[in-house]
PDB file of C-alpha atoms in Angstrom:
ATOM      1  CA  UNK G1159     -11.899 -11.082 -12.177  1.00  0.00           C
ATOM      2  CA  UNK G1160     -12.798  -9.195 -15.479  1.00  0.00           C
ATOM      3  CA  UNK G1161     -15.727  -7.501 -13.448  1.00  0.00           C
ATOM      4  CA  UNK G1162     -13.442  -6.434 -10.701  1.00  0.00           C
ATOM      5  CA  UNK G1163     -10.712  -5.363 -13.411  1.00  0.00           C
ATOM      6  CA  UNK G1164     -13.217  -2.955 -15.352  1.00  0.00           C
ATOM      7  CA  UNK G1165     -14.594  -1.649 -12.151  1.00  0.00           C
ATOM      8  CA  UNK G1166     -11.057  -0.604 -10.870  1.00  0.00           C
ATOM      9  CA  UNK G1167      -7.908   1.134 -12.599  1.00  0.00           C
ATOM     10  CA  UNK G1168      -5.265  -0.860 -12.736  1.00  0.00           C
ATOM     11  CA  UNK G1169      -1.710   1.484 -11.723  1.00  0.00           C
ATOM     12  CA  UNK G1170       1.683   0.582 -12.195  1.00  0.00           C
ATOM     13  CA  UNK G1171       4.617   0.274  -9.957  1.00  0.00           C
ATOM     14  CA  UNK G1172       6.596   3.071 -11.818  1.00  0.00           C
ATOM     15  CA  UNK G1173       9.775   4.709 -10.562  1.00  0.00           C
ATOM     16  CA  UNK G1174       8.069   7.383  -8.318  1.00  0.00           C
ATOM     17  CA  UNK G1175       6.789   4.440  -6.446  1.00  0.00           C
ATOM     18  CA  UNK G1176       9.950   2.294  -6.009  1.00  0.00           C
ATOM     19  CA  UNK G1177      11.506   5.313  -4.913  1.00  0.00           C
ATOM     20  CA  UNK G1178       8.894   5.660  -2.313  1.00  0.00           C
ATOM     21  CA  UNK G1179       9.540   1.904  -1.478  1.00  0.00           C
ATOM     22  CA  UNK G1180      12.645   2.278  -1.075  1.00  0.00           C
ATOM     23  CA  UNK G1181      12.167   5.223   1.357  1.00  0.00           C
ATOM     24  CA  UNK G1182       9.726   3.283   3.135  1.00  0.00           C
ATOM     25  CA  UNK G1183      11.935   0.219   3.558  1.00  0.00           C
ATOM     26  CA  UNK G1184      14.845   1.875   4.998  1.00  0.00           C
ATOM     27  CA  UNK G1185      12.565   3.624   7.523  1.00  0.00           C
ATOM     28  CA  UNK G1186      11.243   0.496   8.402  1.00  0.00           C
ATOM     29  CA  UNK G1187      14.827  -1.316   8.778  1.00  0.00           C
ATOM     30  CA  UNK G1188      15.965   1.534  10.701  1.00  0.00           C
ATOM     31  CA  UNK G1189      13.726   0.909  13.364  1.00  0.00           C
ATOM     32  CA  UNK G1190      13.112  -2.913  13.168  1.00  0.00           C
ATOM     33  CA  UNK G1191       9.496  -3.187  11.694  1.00  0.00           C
ATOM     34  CA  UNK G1192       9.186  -5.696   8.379  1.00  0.00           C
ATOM     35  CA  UNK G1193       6.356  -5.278   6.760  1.00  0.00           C
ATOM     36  CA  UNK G1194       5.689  -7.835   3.540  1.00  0.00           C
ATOM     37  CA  UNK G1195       7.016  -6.664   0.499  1.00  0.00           C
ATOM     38  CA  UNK G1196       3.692  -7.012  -1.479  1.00  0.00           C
ATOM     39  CA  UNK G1197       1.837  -4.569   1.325  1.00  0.00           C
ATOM     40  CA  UNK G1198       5.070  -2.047   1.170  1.00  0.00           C
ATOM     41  CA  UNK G1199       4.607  -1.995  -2.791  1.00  0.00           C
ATOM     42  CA  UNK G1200       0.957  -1.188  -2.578  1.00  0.00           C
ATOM     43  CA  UNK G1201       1.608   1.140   0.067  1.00  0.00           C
ATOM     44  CA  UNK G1202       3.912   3.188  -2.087  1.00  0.00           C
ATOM     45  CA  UNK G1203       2.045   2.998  -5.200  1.00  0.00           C
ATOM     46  CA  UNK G1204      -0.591   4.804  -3.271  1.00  0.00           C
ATOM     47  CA  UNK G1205       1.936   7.248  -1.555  1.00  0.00           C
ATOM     48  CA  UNK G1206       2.949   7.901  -5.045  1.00  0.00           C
ATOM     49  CA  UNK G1207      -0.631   8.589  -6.637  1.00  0.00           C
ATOM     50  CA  UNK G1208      -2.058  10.355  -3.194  1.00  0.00           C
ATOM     51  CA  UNK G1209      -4.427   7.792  -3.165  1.00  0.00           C
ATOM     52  CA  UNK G1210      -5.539   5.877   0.763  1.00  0.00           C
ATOM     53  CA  UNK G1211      -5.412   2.633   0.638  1.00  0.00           C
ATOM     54  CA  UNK G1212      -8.677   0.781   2.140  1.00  0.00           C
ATOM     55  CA  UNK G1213      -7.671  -2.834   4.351  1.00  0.00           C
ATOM     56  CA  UNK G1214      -8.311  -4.892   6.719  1.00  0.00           C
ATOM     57  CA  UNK G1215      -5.063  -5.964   7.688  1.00  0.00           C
ATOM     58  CA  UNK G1216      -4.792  -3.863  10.564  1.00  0.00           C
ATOM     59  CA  UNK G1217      -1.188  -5.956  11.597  1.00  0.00           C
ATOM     60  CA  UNK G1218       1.199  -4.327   8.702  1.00  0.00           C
ATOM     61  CA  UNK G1219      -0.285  -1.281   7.200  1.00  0.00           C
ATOM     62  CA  UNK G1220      -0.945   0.934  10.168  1.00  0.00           C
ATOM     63  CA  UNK G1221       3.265   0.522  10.911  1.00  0.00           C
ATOM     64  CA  UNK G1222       4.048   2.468   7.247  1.00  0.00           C
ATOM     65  CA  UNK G1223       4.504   6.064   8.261  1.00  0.00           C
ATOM     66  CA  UNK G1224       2.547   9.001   6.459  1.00  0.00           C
ATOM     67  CA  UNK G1225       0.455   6.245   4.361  1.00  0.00           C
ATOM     68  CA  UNK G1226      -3.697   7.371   4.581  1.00  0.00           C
ATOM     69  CA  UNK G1227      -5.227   4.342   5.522  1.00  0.00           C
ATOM     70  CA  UNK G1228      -8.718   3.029   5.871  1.00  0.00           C
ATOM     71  CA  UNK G1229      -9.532   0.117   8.013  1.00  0.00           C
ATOM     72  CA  UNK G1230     -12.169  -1.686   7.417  1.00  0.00           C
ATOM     73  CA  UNK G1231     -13.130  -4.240  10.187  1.00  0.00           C
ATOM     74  CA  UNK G1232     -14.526  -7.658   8.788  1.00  0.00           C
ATOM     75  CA  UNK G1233     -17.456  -8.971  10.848  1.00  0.00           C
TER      76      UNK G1233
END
């Protein structure tokens, strides 16, 4: 885990990004989709940051609106 933790930055879930989560959530609601809360929180931390966010879940990611997304198929 140490390796992994020096080879990435670690962000935080700051205000910017709950109010993004928040955002995202209601849009969500609004039209029936759930998406789990840890995938929503990741999603807005990189809404907030302008980062993509690289997956392989291709079930709940793709359903948050405006979020750049990479997916990566696992063979």
């Amino acid at each position: 885990m140490e390796t992994i933790l020096r080879r990435f930055p670690v962000v935080e879930f700051d205000l910017e990004a709950a109010r993004i989560h928040a955002g995202l959530w209601a849009q969500l609601a609004a039209v029936g989709k759930r998406v789990g809360a840890h995938d929503l929180m990741i999603a807005a931390t990189a809404m907030a940051l302008d980062f993509q966010v690289a997956t392989a879940d291709a079930r709940d990611f793709p359903q948050i609106p405006n979020l750049r997304l990479q997916l990566w198929r696992m063979s």
